[in-house]
Tab-separated table of C-alpha atoms and ligand atoms in Angstrom:
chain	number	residue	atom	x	y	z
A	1	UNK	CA	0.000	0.000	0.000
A	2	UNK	CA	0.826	3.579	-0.560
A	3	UNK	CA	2.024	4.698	2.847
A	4	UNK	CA	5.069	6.577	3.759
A	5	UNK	CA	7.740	4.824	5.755
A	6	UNK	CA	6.826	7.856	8.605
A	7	UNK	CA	3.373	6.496	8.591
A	8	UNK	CA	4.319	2.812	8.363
A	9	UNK	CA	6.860	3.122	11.597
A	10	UNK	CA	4.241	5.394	13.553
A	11	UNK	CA	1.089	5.474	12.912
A	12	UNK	CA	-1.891	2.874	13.887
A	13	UNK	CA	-2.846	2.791	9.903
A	14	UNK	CA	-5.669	0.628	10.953
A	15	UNK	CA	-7.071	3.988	12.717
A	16	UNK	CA	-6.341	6.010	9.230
A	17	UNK	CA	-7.588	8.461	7.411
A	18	UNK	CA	-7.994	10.373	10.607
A	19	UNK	CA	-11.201	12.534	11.322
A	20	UNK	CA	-9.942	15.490	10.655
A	21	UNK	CA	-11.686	17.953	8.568
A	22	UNK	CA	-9.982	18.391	5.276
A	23	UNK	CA	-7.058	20.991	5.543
A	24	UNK	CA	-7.464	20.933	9.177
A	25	UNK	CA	-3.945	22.160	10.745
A	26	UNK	CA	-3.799	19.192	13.651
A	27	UNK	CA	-3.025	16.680	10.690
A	28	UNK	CA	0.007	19.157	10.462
A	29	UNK	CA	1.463	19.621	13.863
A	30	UNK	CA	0.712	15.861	14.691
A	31	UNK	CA	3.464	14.812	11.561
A	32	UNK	CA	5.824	17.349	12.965
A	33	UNK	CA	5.755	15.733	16.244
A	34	UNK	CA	6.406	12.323	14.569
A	35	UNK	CA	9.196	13.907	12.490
A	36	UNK	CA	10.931	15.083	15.753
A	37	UNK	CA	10.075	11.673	17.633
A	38	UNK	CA	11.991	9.630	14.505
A	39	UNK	CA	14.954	12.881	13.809
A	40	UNK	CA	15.864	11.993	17.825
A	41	UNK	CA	15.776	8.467	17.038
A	42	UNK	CA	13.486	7.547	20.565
A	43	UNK	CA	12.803	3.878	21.160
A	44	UNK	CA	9.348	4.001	20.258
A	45	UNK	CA	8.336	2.022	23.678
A	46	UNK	CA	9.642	4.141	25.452
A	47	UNK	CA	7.373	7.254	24.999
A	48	UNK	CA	3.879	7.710	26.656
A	49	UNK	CA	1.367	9.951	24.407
A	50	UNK	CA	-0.900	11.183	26.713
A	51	UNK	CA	-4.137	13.539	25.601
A	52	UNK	CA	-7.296	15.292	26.737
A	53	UNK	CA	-10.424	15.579	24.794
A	54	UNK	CA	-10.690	17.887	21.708
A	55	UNK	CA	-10.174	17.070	18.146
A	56	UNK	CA	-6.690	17.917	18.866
A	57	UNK	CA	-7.154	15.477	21.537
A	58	UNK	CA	-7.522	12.454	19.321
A	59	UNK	CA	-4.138	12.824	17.829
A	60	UNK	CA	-2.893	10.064	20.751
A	61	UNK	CA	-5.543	7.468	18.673
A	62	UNK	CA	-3.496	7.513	15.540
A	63	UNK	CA	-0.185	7.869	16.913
A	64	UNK	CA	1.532	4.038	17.812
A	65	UNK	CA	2.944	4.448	21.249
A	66	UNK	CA	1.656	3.931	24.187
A	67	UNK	CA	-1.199	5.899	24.219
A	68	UNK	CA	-3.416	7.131	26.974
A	69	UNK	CA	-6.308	9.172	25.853
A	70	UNK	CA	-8.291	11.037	28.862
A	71	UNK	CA	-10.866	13.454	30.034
A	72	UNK	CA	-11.362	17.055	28.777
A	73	UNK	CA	-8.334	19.325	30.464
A	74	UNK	CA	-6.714	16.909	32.578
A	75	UNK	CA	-4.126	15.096	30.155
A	76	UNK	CA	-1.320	16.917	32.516
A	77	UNK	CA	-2.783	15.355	35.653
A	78	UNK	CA	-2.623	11.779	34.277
A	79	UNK	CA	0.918	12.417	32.437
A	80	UNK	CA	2.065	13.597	35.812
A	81	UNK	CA	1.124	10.345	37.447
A	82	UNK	CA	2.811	8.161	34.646
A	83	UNK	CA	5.814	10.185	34.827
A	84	UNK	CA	5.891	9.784	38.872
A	85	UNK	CA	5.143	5.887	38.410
A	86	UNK	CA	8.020	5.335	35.507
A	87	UNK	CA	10.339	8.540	35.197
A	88	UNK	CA	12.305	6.720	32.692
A	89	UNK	CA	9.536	7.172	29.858
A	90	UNK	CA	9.614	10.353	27.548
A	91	UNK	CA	6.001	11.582	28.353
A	92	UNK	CA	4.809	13.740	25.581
A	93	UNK	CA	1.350	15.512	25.931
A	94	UNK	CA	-0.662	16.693	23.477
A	95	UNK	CA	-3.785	19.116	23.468
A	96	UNK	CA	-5.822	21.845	22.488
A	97	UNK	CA	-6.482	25.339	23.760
A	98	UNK	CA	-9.720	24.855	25.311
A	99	UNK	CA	-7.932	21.703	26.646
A	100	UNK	CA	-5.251	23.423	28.408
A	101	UNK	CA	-5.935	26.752	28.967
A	102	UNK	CA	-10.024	26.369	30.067
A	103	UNK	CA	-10.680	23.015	32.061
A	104	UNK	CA	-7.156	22.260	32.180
A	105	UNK	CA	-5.517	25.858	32.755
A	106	UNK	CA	-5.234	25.308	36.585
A	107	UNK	CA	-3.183	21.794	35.441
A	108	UNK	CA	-1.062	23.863	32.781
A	109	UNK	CA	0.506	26.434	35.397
A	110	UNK	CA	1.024	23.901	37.848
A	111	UNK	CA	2.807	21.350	36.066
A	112	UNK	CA	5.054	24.406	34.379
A	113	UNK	CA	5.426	25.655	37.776
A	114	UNK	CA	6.739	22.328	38.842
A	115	UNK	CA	9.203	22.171	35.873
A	116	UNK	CA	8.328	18.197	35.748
A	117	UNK	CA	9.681	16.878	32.496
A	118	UNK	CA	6.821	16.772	30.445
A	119	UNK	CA	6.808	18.054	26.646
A	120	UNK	CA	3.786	19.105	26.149
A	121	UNK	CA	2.076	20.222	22.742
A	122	UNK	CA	-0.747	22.424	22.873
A	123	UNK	CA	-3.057	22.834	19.280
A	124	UNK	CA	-4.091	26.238	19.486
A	125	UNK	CA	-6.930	26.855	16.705
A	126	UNK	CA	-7.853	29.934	18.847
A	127	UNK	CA	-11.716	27.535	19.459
A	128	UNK	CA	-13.613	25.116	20.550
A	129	UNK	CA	-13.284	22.659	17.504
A	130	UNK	CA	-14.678	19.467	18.322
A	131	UNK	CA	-18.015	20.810	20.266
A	132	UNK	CA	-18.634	23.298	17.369
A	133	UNK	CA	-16.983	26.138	17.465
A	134	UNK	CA	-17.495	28.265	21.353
A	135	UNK	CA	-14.685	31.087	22.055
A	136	UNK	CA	-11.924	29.779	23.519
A	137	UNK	CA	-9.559	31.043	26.027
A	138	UNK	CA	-7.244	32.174	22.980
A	139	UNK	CA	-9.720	33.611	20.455
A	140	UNK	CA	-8.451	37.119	19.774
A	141	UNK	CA	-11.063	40.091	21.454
A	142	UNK	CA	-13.866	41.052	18.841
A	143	UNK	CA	-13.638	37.382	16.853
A	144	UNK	CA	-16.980	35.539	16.781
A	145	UNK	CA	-17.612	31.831	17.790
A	146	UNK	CA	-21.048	30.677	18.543
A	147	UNK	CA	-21.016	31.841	22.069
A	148	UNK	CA	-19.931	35.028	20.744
A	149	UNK	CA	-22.581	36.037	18.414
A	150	UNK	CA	-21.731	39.389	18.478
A	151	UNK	CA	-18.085	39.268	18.748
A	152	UNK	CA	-15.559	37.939	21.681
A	153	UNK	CA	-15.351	40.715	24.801
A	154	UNK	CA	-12.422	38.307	26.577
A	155	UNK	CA	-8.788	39.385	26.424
A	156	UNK	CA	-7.330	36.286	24.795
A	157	UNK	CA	-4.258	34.535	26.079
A	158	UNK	CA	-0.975	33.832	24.874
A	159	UNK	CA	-0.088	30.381	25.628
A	160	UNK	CA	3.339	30.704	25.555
A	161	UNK	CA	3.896	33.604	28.033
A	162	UNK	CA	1.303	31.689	30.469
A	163	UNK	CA	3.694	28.640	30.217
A	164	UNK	CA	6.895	30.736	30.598
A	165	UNK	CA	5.354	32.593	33.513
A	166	UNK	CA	4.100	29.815	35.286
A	167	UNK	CA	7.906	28.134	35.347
A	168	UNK	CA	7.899	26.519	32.016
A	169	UNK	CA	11.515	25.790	31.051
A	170	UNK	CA	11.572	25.210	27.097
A	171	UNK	CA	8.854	27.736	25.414
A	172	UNK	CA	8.870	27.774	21.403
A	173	UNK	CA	6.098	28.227	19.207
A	174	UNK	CA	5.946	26.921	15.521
A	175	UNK	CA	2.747	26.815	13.523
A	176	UNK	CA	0.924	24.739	10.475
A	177	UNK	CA	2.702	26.716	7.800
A	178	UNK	CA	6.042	26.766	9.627
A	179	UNK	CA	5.963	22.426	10.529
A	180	UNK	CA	9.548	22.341	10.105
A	181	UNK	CA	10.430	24.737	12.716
A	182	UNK	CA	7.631	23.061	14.558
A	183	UNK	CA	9.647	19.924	14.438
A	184	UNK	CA	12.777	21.382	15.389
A	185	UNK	CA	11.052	23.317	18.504
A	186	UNK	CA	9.626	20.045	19.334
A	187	UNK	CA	13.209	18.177	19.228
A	188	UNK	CA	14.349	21.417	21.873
A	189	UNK	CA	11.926	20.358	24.270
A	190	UNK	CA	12.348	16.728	24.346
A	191	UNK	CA	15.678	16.887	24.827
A	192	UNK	CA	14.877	19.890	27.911
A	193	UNK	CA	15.342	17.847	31.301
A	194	UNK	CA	12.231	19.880	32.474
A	195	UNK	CA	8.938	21.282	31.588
A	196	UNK	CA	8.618	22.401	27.968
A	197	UNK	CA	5.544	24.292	26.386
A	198	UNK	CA	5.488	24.298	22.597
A	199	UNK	CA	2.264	25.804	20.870
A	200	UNK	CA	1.878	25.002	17.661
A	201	UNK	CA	-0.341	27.191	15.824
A	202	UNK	CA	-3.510	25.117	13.915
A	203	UNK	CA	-5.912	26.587	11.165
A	204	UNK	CA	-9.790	24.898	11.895
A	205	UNK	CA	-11.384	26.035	8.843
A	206	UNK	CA	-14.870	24.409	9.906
A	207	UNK	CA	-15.640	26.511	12.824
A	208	UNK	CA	-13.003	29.216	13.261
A	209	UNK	CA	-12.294	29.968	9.793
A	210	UNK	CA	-16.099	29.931	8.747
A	211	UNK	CA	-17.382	32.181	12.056
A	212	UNK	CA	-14.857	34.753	11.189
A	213	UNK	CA	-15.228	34.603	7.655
A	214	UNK	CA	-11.032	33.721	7.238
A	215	UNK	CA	-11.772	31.757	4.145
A	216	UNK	CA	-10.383	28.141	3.005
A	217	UNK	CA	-7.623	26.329	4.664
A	218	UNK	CA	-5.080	27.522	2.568
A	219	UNK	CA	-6.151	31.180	2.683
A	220	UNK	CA	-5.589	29.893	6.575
A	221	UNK	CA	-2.187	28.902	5.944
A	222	UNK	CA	-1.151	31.902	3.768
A	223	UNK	CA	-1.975	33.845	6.612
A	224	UNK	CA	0.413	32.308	8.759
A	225	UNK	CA	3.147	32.507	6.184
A	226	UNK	CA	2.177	36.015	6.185
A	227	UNK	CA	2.198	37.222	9.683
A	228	UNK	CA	4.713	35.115	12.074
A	229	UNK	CA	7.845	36.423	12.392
A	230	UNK	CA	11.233	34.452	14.023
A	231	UNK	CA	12.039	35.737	17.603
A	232	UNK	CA	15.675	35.547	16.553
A	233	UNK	CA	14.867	38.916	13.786
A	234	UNK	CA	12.743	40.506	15.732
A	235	UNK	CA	15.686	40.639	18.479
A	236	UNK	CA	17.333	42.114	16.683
A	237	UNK	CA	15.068	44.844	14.484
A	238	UNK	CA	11.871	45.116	17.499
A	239	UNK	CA	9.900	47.576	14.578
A	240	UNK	CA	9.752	44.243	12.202
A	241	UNK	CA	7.282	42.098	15.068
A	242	UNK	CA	4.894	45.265	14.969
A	243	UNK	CA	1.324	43.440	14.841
A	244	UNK	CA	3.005	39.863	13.754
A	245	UNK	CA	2.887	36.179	15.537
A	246	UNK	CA	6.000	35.932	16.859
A	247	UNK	CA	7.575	31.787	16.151
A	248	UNK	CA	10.326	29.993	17.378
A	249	UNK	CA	12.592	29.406	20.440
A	250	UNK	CA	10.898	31.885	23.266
A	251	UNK	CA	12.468	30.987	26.387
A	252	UNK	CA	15.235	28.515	27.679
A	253	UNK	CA	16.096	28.337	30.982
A	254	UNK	CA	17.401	24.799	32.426
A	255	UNK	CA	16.070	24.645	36.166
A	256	UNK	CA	15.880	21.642	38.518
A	257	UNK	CA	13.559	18.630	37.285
A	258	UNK	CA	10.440	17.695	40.100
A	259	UNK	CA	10.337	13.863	39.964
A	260	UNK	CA	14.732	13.985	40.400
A	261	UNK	CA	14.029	16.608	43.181
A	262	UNK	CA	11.505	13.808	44.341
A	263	UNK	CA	13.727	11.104	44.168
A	264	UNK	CA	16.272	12.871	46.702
A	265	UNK	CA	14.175	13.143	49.361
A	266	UNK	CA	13.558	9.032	48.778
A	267	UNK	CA	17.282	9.132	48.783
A	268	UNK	CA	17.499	10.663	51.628
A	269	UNK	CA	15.106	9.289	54.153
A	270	UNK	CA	16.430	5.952	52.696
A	271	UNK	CA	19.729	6.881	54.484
A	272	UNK	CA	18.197	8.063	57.630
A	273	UNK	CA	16.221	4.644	58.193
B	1	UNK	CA	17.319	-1.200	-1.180
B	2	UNK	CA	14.840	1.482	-2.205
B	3	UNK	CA	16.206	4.785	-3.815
B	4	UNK	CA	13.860	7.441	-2.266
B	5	UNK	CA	13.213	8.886	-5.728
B	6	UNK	CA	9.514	9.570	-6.597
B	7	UNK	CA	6.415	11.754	-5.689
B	8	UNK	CA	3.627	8.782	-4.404
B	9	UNK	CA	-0.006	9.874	-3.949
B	10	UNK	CA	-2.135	8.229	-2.080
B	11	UNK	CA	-5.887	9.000	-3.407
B	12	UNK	CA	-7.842	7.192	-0.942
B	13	UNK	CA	-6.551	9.602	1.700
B	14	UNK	CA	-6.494	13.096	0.039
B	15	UNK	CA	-9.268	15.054	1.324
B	16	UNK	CA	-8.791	17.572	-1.377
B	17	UNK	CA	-7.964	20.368	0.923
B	18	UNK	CA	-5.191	22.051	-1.777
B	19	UNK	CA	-2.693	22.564	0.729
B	20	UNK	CA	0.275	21.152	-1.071
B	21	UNK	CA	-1.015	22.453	-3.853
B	22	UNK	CA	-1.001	25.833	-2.990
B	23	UNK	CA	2.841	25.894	-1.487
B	24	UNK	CA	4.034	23.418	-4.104
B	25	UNK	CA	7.088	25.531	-5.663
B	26	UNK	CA	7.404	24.372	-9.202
B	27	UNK	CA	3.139	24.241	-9.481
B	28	UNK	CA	3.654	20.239	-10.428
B	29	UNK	CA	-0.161	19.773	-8.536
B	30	UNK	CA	-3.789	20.703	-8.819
B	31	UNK	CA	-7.033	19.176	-7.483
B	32	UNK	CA	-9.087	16.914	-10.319
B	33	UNK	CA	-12.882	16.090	-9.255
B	34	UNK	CA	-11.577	16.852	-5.483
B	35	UNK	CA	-8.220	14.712	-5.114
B	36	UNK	CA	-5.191	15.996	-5.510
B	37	UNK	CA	-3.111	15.365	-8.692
B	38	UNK	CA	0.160	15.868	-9.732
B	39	UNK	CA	-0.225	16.863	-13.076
B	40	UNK	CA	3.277	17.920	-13.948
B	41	UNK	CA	4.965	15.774	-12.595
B	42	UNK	CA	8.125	15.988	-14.599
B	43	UNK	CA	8.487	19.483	-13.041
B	44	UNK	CA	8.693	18.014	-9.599
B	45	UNK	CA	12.005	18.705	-7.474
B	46	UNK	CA	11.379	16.244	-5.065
B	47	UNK	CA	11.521	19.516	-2.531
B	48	UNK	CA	9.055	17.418	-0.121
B	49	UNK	CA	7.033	20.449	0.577
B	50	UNK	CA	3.577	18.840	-0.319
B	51	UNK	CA	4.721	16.188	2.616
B	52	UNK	CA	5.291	18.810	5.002
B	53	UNK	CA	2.051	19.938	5.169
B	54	UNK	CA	-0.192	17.701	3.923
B	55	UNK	CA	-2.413	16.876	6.861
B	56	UNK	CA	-3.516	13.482	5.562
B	57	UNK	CA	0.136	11.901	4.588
B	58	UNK	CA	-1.420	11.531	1.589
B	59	UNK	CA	1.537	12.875	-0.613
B	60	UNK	CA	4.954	11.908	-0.039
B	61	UNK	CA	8.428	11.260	-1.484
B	62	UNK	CA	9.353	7.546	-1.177
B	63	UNK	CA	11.101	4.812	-3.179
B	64	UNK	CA	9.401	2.294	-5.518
B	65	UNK	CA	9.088	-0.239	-2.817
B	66	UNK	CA	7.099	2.471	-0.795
B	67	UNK	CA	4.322	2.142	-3.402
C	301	TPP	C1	-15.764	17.847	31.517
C	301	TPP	C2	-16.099	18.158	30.104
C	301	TPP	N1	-16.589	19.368	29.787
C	301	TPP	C3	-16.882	19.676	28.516
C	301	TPP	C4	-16.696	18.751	27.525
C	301	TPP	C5	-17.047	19.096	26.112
C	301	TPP	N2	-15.890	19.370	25.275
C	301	TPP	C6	-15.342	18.416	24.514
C	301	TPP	S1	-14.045	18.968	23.606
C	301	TPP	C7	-14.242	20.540	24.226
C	301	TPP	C8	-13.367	21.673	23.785
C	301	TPP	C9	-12.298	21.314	22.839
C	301	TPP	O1	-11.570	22.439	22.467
C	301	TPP	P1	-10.005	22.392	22.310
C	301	TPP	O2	-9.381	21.783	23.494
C	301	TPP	O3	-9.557	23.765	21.953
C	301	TPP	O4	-9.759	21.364	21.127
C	301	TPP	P2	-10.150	21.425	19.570
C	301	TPP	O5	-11.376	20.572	19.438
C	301	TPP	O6	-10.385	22.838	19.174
C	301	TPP	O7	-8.967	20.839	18.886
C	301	TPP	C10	-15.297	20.602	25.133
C	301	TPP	C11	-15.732	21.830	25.831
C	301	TPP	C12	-16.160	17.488	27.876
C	301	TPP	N3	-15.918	16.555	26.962
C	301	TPP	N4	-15.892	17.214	29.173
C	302	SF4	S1	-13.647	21.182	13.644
C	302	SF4	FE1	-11.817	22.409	13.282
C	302	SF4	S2	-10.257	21.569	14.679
C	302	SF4	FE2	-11.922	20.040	14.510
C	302	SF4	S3	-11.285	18.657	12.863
C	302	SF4	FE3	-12.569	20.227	11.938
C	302	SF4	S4	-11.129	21.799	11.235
C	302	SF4	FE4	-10.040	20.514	12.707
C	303	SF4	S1	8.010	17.478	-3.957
C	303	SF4	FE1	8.106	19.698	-4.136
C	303	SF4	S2	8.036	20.084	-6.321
C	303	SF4	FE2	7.387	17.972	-6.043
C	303	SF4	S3	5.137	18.120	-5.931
C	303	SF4	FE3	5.907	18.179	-3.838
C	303	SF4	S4	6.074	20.377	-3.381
C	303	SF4	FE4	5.935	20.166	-5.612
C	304	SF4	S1	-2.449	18.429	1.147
C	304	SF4	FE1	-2.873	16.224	1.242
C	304	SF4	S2	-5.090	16.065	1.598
C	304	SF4	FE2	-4.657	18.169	0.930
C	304	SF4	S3	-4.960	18.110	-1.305
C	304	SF4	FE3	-2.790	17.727	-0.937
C	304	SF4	S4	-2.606	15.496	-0.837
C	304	SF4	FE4	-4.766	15.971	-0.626
């Protein structure tokens, strides 16, 4: 059959075509997390995908791992317990913006605050997808979603300066259009002995694009193209992020890791006994 | 051993969504009755772009034993 070797290493093909709307971004940002996965060469058994509930949420159904799929906003709680029980495994989390920034936002800061080593992957299509298309905690002020009939009054947040507040230790942010950097960002925060945050920016053309009148998928995409901007230029020229996304490596701060602060105090009253 | 030399579609998965078609570079694809197709093919670099981003790995660069 016609399947790339990507898809025949990784991917439960028996769970294939995914439900994804067509030219929905999470297709996207789930093959750049496969691409970083196989570019570190990790022992595929080795890695625990965990997820909330969301259509980014599903991702963990199609990816071959071991795979927990859970309840709406609480994917860090249950990574946090596999990573206690097994701190060996590479615990990857993914989810969505109503995932981890509604339900789950009180999970999101505390995990970040605990800088446990967790990467964790957040969809942000700036809506609720999967439920049909209710504001989000990141849809920008004035947008419309079907709870916001006459336009969004919430400040939005940015994910990624909630996660580098809270204590995150590896912040990046790639998007759809920009999957390679995606990738590389994702690579970064596997290999951070801590908490890392990346957002990857999704296009929903079903509910966001058609409520605020953003046109197809692509004109989705072209937008991105359009309007991110690398953290690394606008360093060094501030005028050229004026009104742009900005993408790539945010913040990167190594700090101590919970679960090997954790295992010291085992060490320790170990000794005493 | 495969050479990793061709541009493989795979039409039972392409939900028509013109994404690779759109960012394609040398303009080898466009959409036929709502799949993607790649209709000049001898213009293709082998860049990989339409894998990037396709959502449904339904376009990809592989080797003859791929297809
Ligand atoms: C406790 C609970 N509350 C509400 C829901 C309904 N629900 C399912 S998914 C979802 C929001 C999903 O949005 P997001 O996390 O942004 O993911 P997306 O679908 O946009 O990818 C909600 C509110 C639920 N499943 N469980
Ligand atoms: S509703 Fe939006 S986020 Fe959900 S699958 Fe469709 S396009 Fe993707
Ligand atoms: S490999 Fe590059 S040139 Fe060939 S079809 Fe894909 S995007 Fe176009
Ligand atoms: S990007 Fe993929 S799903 Fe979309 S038209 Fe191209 S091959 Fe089909």
């Amino acid at each position: 059959m016609m399947y790339s070797n990507l898809v025949k290493k990784y991917y439960r093909i028996n769970n294939l075509p995914h439900i994804w709307c067509p030219g929905c971004g999470h297709g996207i940002l789930m093959n750049s997390i496969i691409r970083a996965i196989d570019n570190l060469k990790l022992d595929k058994d080795n890695i625990c995908v965990v997820s909330g509930i969301g259509c980014s949420s599903r991702a963990s159904g199609y990816m071959d791992f071991n795979t927990l799929h859970t309840t709406h906003g609480r994917a860090l709680a249950f990574a946090t317990g596999i990573k206690f029980a097994n701190p060996n495994l590479k615990v990857i989390v993914v989810t969505g913006d109503g995932d981890c920034a509604a339900i789950g936002g009180n999970h999101l800061i505390h995990a970040a605050r605990r800088n446990i080593d967790i990467t964790t992957i957040a969809f942000n299509n700036n809506i609720y997808g999967m439920t049909g298309g209710q504001y989000s905690p990141t849809t920008p002020t004035g947008d419309f979603g079907t709870t916001a009939p006459y336009g969004n009054i919430d400040k939005s947040f940015d994910l990624c300066n909630l996660a580098k507040s809270a204590g995150a230790t590896y912040v990046g942010r790639g998007t759809a259009y920009h999957a390679s950097l995606l990738t590389k960002l994702i690579e970064n925060g596997l290999n951070n002995n801590g908490f890392s945050f990346i957002e990857g920016v999704s296009v929903c053309p079903t509910y966001y694009g058609r409520k605020n009148k953003k046109g197809s998928s692509v004109k989705m995409m072209t937008y991105l193209k359009e309007n991110c901007i690398d953290k690394k230029v606008v360093d060094k020229k501030p005028e050229l992020g004026e009104n742009k996304i900005l993408i790539g490596e945010l913040y990167n701060n190594s700090q101590p890791e919970y679960t090997e602060k954790y295992k010291e105090i085992i060490k320790m009253l170990s000794k005493e006994s | 051993m495969c050479d990793n030399n061709s541009l493989i579609i795979n039409t039972d998965w392409c939900k028509g969504c013109g994404i690779c078609v759109e960012f394609c570079p040398k303009k080898v694809l466009s959409l036929s009755k709502g799949k993607v197709v790649a209709e000049k093919k001898e213009d293709c670099i082998l860049c990989g772009q339409c894998e990037l981003r396709c959502p449904d790995n339904a376009i990809f660069i592989g080797g003859k034993c791929d297809e």
